[in-house]
mmCIF file of C-alpha atoms in Angstrom:
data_model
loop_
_atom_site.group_PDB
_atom_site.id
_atom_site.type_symbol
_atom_site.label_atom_id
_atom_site.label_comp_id
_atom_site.label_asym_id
_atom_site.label_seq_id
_atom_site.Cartn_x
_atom_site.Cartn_y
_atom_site.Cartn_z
ATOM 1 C CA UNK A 1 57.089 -9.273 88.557
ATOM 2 C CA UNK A 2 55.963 -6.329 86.869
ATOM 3 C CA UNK A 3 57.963 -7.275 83.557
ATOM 4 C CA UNK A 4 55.482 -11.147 84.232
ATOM 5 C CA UNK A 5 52.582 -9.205 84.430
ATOM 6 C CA UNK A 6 53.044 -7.685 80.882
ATOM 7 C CA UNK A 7 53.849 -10.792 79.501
ATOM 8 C CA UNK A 8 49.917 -12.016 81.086
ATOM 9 C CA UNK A 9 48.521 -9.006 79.767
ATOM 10 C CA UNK A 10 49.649 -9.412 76.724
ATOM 11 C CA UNK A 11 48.870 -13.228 76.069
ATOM 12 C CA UNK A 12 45.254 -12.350 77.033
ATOM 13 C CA UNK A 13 44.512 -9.881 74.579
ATOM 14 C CA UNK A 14 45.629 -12.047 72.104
ATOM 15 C CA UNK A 15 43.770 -14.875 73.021
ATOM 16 C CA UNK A 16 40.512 -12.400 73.131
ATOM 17 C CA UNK A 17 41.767 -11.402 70.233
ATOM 18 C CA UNK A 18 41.484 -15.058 68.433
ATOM 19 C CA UNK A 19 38.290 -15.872 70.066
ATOM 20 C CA UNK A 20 36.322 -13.333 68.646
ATOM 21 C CA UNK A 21 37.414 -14.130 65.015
ATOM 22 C CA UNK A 22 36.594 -17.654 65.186
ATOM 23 C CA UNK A 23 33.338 -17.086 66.674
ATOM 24 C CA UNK A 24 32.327 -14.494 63.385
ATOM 25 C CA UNK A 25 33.985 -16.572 60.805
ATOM 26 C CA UNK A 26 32.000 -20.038 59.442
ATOM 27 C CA UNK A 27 33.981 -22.716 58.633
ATOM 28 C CA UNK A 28 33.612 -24.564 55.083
ATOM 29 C CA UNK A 29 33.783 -28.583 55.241
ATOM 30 C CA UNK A 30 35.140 -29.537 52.310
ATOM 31 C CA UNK A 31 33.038 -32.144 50.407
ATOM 32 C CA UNK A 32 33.488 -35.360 48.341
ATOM 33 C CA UNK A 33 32.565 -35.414 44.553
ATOM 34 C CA UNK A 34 31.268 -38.385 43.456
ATOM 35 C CA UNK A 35 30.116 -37.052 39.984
ATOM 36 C CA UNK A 36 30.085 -33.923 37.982
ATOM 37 C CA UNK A 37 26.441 -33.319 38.864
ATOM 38 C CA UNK A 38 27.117 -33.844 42.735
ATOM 39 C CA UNK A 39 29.237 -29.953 42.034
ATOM 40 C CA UNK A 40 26.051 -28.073 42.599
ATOM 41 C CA UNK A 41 24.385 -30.562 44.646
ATOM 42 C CA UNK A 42 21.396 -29.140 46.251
ATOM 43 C CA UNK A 43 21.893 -30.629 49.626
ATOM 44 C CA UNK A 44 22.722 -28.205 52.118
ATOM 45 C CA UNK A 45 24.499 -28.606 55.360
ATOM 46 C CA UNK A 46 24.118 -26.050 58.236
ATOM 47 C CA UNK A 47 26.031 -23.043 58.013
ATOM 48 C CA UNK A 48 27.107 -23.676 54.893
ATOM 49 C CA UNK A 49 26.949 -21.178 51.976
ATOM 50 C CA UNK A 50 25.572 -22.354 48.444
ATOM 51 C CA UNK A 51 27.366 -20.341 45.958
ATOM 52 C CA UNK A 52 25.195 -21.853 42.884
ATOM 53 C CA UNK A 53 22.424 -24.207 42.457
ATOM 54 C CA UNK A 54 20.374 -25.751 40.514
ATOM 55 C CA UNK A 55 17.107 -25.051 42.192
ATOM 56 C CA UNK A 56 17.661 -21.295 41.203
ATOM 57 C CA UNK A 57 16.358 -22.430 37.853
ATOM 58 C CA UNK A 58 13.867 -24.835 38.299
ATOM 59 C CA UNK A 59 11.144 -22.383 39.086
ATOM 60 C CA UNK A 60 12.063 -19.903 36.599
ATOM 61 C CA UNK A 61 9.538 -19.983 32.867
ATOM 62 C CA UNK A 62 11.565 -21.087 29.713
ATOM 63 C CA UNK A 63 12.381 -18.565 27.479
ATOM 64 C CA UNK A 64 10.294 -18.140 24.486
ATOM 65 C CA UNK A 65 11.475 -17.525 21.131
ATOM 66 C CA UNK A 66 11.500 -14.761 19.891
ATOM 67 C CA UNK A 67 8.211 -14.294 17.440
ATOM 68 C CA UNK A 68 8.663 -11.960 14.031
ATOM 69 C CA UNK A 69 7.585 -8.181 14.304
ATOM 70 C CA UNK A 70 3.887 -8.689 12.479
ATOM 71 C CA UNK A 71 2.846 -11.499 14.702
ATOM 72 C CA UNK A 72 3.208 -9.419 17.778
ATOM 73 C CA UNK A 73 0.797 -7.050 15.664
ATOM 74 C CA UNK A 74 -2.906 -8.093 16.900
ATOM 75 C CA UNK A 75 -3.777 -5.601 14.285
ATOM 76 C CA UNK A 76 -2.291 -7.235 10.984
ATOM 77 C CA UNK A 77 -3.061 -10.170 13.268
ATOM 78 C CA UNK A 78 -6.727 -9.302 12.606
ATOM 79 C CA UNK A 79 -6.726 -8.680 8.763
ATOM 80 C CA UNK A 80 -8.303 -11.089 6.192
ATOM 81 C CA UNK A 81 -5.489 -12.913 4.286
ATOM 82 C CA UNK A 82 -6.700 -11.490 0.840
ATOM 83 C CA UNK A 83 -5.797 -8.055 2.543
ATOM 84 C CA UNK A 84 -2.862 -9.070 3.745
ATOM 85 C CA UNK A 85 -1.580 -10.477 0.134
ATOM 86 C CA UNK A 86 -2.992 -7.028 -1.157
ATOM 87 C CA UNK A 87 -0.799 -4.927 1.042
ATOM 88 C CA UNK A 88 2.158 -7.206 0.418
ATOM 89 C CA UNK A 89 1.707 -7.174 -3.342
ATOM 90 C CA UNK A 90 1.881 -3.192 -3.346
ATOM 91 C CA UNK A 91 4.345 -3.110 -1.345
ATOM 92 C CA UNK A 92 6.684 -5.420 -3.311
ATOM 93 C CA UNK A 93 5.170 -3.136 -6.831
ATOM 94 C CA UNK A 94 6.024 0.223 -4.984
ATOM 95 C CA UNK A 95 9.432 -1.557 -4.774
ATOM 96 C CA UNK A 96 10.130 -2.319 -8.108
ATOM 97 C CA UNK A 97 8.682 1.204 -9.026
ATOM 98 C CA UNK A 98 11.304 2.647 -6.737
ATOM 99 C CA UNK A 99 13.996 0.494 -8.081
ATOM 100 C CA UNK A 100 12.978 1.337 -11.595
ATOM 101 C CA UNK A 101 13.427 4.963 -10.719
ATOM 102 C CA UNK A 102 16.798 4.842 -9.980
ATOM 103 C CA UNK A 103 18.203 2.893 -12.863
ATOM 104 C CA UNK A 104 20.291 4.435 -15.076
ATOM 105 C CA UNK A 105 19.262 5.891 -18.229
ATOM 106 C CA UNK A 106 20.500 3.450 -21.146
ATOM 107 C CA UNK A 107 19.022 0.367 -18.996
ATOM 108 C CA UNK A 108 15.746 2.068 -19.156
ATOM 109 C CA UNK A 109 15.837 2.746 -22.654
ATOM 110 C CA UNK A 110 16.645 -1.168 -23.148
ATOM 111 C CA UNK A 111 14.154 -2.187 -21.182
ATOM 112 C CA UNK A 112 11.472 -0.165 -22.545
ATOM 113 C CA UNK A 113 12.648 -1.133 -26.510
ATOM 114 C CA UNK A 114 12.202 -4.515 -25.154
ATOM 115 C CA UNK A 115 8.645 -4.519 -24.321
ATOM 116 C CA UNK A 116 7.679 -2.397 -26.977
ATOM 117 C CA UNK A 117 9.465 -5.550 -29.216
ATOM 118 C CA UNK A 118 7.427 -7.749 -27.186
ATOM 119 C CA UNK A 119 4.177 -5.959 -27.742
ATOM 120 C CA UNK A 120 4.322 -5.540 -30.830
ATOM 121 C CA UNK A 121 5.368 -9.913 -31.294
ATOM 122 C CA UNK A 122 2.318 -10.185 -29.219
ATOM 123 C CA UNK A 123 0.248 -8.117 -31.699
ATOM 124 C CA UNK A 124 1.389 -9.655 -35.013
ATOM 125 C CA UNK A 125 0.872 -13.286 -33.477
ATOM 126 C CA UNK A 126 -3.288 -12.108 -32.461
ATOM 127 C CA UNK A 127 -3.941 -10.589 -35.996
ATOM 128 C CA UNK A 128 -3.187 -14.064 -37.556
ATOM 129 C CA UNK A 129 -6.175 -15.123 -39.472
ATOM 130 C CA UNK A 130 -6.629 -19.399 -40.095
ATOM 131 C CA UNK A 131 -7.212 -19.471 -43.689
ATOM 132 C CA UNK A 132 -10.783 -21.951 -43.791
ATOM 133 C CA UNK A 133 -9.248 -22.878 -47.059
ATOM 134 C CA UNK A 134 -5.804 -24.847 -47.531
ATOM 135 C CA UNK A 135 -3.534 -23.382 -50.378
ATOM 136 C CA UNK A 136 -2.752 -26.836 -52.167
ATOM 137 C CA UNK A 137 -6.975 -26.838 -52.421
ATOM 138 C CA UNK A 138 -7.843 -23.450 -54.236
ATOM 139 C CA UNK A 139 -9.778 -22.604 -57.380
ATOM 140 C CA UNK A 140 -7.777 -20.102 -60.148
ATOM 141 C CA UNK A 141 -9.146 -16.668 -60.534
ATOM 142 C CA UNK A 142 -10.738 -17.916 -63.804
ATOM 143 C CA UNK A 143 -13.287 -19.851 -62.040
ATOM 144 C CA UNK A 144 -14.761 -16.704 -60.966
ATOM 145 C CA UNK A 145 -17.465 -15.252 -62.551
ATOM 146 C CA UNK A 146 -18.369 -11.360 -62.825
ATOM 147 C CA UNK A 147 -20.245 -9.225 -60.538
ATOM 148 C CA UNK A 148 -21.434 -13.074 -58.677
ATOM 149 C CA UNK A 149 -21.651 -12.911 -54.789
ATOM 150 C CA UNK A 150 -18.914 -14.826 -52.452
ATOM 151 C CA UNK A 151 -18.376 -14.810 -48.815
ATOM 152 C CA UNK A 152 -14.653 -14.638 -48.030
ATOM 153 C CA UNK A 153 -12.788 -13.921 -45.047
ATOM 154 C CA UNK A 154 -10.879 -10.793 -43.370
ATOM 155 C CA UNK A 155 -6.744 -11.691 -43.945
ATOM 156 C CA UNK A 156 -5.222 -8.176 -43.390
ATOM 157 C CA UNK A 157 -6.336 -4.251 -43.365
ATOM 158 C CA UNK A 158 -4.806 -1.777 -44.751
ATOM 159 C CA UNK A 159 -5.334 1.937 -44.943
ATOM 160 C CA UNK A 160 -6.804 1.761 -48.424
ATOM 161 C CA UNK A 161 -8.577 -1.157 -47.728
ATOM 162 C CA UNK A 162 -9.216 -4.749 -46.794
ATOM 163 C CA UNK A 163 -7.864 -8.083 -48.374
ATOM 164 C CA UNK A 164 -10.146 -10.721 -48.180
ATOM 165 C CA UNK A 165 -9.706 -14.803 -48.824
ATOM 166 C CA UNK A 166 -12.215 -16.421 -50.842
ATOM 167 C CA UNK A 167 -10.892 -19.560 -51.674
ATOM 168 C CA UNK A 168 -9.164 -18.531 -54.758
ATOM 169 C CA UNK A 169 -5.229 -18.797 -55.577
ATOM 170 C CA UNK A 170 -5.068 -15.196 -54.144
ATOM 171 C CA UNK A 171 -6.487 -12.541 -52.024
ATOM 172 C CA UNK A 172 -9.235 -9.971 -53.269
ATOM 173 C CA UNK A 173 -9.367 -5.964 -52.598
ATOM 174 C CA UNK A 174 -12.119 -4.489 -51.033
ATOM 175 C CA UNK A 175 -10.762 -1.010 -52.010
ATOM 176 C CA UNK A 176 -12.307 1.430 -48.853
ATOM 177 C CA UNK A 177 -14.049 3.052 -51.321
ATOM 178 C CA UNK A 178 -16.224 -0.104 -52.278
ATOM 179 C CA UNK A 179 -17.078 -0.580 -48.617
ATOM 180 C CA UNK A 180 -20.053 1.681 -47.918
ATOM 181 C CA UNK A 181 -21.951 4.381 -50.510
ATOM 182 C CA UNK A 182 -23.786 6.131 -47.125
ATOM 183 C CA UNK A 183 -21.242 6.394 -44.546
ATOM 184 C CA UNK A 184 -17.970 7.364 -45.257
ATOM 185 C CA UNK A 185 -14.947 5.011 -43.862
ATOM 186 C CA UNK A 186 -12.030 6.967 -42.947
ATOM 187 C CA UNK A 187 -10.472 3.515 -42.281
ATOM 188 C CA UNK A 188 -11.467 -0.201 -42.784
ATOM 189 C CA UNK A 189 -11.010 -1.179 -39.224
ATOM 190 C CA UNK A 190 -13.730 0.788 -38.707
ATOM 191 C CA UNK A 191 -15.393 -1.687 -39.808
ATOM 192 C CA UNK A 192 -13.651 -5.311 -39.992
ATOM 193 C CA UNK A 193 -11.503 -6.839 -38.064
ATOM 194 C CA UNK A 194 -8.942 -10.052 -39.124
ATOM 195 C CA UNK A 195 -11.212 -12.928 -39.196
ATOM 196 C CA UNK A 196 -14.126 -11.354 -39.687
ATOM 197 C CA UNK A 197 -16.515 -13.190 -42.446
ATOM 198 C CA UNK A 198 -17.747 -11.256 -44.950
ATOM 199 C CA UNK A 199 -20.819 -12.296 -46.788
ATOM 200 C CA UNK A 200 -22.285 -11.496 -50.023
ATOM 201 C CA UNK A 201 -18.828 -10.045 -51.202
ATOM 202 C CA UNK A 202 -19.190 -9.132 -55.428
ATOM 203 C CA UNK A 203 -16.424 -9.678 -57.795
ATOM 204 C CA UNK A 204 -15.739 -6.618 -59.889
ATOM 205 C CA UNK A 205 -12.706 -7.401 -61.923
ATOM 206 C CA UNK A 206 -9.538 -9.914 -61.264
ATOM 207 C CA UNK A 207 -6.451 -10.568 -64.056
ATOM 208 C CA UNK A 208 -5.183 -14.209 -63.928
ATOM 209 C CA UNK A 209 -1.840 -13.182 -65.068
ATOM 210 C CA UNK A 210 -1.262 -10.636 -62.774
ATOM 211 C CA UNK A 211 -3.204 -12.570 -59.962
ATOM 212 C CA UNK A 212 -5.067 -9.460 -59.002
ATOM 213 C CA UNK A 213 -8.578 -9.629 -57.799
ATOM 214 C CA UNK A 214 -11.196 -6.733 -57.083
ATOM 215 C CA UNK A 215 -14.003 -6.712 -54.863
ATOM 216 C CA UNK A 216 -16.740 -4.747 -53.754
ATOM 217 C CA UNK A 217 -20.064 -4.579 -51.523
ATOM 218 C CA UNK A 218 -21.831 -1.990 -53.120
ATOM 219 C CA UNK A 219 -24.535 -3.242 -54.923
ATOM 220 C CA UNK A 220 -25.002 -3.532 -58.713
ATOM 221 C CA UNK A 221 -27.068 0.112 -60.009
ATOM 222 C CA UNK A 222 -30.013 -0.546 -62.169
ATOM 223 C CA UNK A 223 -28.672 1.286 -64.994
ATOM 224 C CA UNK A 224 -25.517 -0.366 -64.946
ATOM 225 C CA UNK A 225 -25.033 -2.748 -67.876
ATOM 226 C CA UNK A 226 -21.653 -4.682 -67.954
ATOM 227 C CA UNK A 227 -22.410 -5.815 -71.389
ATOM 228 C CA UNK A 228 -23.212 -2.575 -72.828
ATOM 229 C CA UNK A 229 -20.309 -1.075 -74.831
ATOM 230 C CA UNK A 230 -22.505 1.030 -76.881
ATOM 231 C CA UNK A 231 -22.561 4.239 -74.301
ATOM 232 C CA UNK A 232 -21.119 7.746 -75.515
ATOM 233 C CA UNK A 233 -17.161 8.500 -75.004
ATOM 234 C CA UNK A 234 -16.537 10.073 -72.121
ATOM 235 C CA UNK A 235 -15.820 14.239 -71.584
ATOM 236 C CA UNK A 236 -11.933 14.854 -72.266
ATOM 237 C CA UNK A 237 -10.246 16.990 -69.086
ATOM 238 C CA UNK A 238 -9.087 18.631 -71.819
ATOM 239 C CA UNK A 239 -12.241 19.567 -72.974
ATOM 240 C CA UNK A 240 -13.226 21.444 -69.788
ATOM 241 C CA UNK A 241 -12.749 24.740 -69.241
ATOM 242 C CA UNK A 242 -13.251 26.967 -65.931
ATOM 243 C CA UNK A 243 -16.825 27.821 -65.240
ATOM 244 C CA UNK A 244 -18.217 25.305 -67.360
ATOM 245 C CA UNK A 245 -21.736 24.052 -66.939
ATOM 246 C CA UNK A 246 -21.997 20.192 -65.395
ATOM 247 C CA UNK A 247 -25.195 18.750 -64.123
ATOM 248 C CA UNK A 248 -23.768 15.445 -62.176
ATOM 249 C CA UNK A 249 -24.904 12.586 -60.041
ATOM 250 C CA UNK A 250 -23.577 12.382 -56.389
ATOM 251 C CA UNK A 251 -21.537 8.796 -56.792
ATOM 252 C CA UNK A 252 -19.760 8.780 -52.745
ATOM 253 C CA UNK A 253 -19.774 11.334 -50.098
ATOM 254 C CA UNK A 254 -16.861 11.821 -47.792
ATOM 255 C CA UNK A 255 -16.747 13.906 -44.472
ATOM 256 C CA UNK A 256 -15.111 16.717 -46.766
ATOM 257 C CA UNK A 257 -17.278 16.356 -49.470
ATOM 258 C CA UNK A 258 -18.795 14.123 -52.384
ATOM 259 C CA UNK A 259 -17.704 12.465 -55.594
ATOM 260 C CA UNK A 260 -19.689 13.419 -58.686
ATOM 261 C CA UNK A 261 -20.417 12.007 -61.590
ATOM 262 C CA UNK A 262 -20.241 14.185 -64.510
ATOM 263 C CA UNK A 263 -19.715 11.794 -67.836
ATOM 264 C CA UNK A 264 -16.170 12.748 -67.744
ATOM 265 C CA UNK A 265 -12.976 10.285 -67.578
ATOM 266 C CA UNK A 266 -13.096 11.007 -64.034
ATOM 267 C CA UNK A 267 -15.433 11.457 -61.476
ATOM 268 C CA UNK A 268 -15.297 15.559 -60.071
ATOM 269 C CA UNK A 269 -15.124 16.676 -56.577
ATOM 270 C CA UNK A 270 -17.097 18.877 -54.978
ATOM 271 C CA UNK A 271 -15.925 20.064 -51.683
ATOM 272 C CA UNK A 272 -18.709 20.031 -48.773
ATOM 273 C CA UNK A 273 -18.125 24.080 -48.304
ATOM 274 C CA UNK A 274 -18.842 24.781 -51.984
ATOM 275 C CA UNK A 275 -22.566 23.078 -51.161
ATOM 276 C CA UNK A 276 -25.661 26.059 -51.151
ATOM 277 C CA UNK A 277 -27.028 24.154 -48.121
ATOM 278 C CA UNK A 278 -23.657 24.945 -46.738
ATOM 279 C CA UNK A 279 -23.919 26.675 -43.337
ATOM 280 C CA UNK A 280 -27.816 26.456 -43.112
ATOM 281 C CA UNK A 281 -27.666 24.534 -40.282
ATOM 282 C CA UNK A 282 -24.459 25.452 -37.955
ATOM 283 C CA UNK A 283 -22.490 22.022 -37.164
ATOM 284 C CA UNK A 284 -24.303 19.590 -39.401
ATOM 285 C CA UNK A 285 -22.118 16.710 -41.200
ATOM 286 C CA UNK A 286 -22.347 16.850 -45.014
ATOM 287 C CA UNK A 287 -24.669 13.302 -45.244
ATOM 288 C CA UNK A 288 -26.950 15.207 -44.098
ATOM 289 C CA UNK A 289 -27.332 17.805 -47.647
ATOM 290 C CA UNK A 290 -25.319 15.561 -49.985
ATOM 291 C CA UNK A 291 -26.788 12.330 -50.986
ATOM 292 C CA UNK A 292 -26.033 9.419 -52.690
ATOM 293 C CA UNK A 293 -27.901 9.222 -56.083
ATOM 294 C CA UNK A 294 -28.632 13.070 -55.956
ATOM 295 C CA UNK A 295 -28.452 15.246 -58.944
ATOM 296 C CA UNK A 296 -26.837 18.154 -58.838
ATOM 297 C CA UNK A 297 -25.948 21.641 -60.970
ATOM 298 C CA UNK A 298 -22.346 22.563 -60.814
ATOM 299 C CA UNK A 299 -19.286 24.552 -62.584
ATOM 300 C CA UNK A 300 -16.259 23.611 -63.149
ATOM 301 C CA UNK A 301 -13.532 25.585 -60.848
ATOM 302 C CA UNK A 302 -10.361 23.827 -61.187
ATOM 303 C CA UNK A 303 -9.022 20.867 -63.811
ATOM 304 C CA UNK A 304 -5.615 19.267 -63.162
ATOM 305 C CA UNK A 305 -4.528 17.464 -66.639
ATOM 306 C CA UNK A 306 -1.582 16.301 -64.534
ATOM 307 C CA UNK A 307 -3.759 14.516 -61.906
ATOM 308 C CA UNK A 308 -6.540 13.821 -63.471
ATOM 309 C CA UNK A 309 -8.770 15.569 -60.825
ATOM 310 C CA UNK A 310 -11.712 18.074 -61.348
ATOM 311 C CA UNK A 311 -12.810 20.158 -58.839
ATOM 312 C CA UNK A 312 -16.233 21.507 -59.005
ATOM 313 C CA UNK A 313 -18.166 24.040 -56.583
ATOM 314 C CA UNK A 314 -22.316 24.291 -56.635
ATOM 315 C CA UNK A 315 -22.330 28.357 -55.908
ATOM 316 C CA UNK A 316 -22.913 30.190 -59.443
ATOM 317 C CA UNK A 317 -19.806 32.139 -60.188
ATOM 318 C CA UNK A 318 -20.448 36.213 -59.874
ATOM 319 C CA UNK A 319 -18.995 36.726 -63.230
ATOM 320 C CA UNK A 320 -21.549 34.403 -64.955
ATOM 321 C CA UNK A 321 -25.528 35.897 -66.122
ATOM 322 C CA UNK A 322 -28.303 34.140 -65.548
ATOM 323 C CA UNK A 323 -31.103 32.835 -62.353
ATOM 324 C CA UNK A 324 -28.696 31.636 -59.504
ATOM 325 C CA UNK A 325 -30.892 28.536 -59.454
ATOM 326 C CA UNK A 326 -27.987 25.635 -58.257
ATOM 327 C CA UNK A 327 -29.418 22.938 -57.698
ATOM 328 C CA UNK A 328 -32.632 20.462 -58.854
ATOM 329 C CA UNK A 329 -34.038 17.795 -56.893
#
């Protein structure tokens, strides 16, 4: 009896037991798939458990994509377009800079002798000057007449002076010092350019046979006779001596001084500090107390039979006796 009673005992716990974990458990019906959509079917049956669904997405935004740094900028947002291409522009300069910076030394050197080559194509292509005159259609130099007027035009300048196309079989020389008799020209681009017309241009001399042509602007002097041979020989430099007594005509003046006429085989030079009126006025230019056409008292100081040049000072030497009278307007 007591050995049935353990037996009861025991096949009631067990059956407790059993009850209780079939009453917390939930049973899944297995279901029939009718399509590959029907998988995450969004019917649900009681006390079933949806492990995914659809419907978990439905509600949810879509995702945007994903917009560039400077549009989520309301600021650069904001600026005008010009600005915008400004910014950008130095940006992409401060770039190249930067780049330029750190290339090596013989690729800078290359690239620098490259523009410079460029530059200077660029330069010799502008100072081309159209000649107004074909050279199949051009008179000979003898067709020319003395000391008549033509207008020509600029071709090239040089340091000494200016070459200048008027229609003959070559181009003329405005020597610099034919240019101007007040101002002095240190050099003719001062005052032409290439291209520039020049009017009233006055043939001095030209040689057919050398095909050399000289021109001038100055104008003809009133005294000056072309045709006149009959004039007295000019002074020797061999004939002067130091300290000799010259009255002269100023002829050109210079920043450093004037040209002057003595009646010798060359003109002297008489240097602006060697003046009387020298230092009169602190600062003043040396137009302003040497003048064309002036006449003037001077002594010789210097001859150079190798040169040819004569320099001449307006200050009476010490050594010599006399009034230290120098000059006579």
């Amino acid at each position: 009896l007591s050995c049935n009673n353990t037996t009861i005992l025991l096949l009631l716990s067990l059956f407790s037991i059993t009850s209780a974990f079939t009453t917390t458990t939930t049973t899944y019906t297995p279901q029939r798939i009718t399509s590959s959509s029907s998988l995450f079917s969004s019917e649900e049956e009681e006390g079933d458990t949806v492990l995914y669904s659809d419907e978990d997405y439905d509600d949810e935004e879509p995702k945007q994509e994903q917009s560039t740094p400077w549009k989520k900028n309301a600021r650069w947002n904001s600026l005008n377009p010009r600005v915008k291409l400004r910014i950008i522009q130095e940006q992409q300069n401060k770039a190249i800079e930067n780049k330029q910076k750190r290339e090596p030394a013989k690729d800078k050197q290359r690239r620098l002798m490259m523009m410079y080559k460029e530059r200077q194509i660029d330069k010799r292509r502008a100072a081309r000057v159209t000649r107004p005159t074909p050279l199949d259609s051009r008179n000979p130099l003898t067709s020319l007449t003395i000391n008549e007027l033509y207008s020509g035009t600029v071709i090239s300048l040089t340091p000494y002076g200016v070459y200048v196309d008027i229609g003959t079989e070559c181009d003329g020389l405005l020597h610099i010092s034919q240019i101007s008799r007040d101002d002095f020209v240190s050099h003719p681009r001062e005052v032409f350019s290439p291209g520039d017309v020049v009017e009233d241009v006055r043939v001095m001399s030209y040689s057919s046979e050398l095909k050399k042509l000289r021109l001038s602007l100055l104008p003809i002097e009133s005294d000056e006779d072309p045709d006149d041979e009959d004039e007295d020989d000019p002074i020797a430099l061999s004939d002067l001596t130091i300290d000799d007594e010259l009255w002269g005509e100023i002829r050109r003046v210079t920043s450093y001084g004037a040209y002057v006429e003595l009646g010798a085989e060359v003109d002297g030079f008489l240097h602006f500090m060697d003046h009387p009126e020298f230092g009169v006025v602190p600062g003043v230019k040396p137009s302003k107390f040497m003048r064309v056409g002036d006449r003037i008292r001077t002594w010789v100081s210097d001859v150079d039979l190798e040169k040819k040049r004569v320099k001449l000072t307006a200050n009476r030497p010490a050594g010599l006796p006399g009034p230290r009278r120098e000059m006579l307007r």
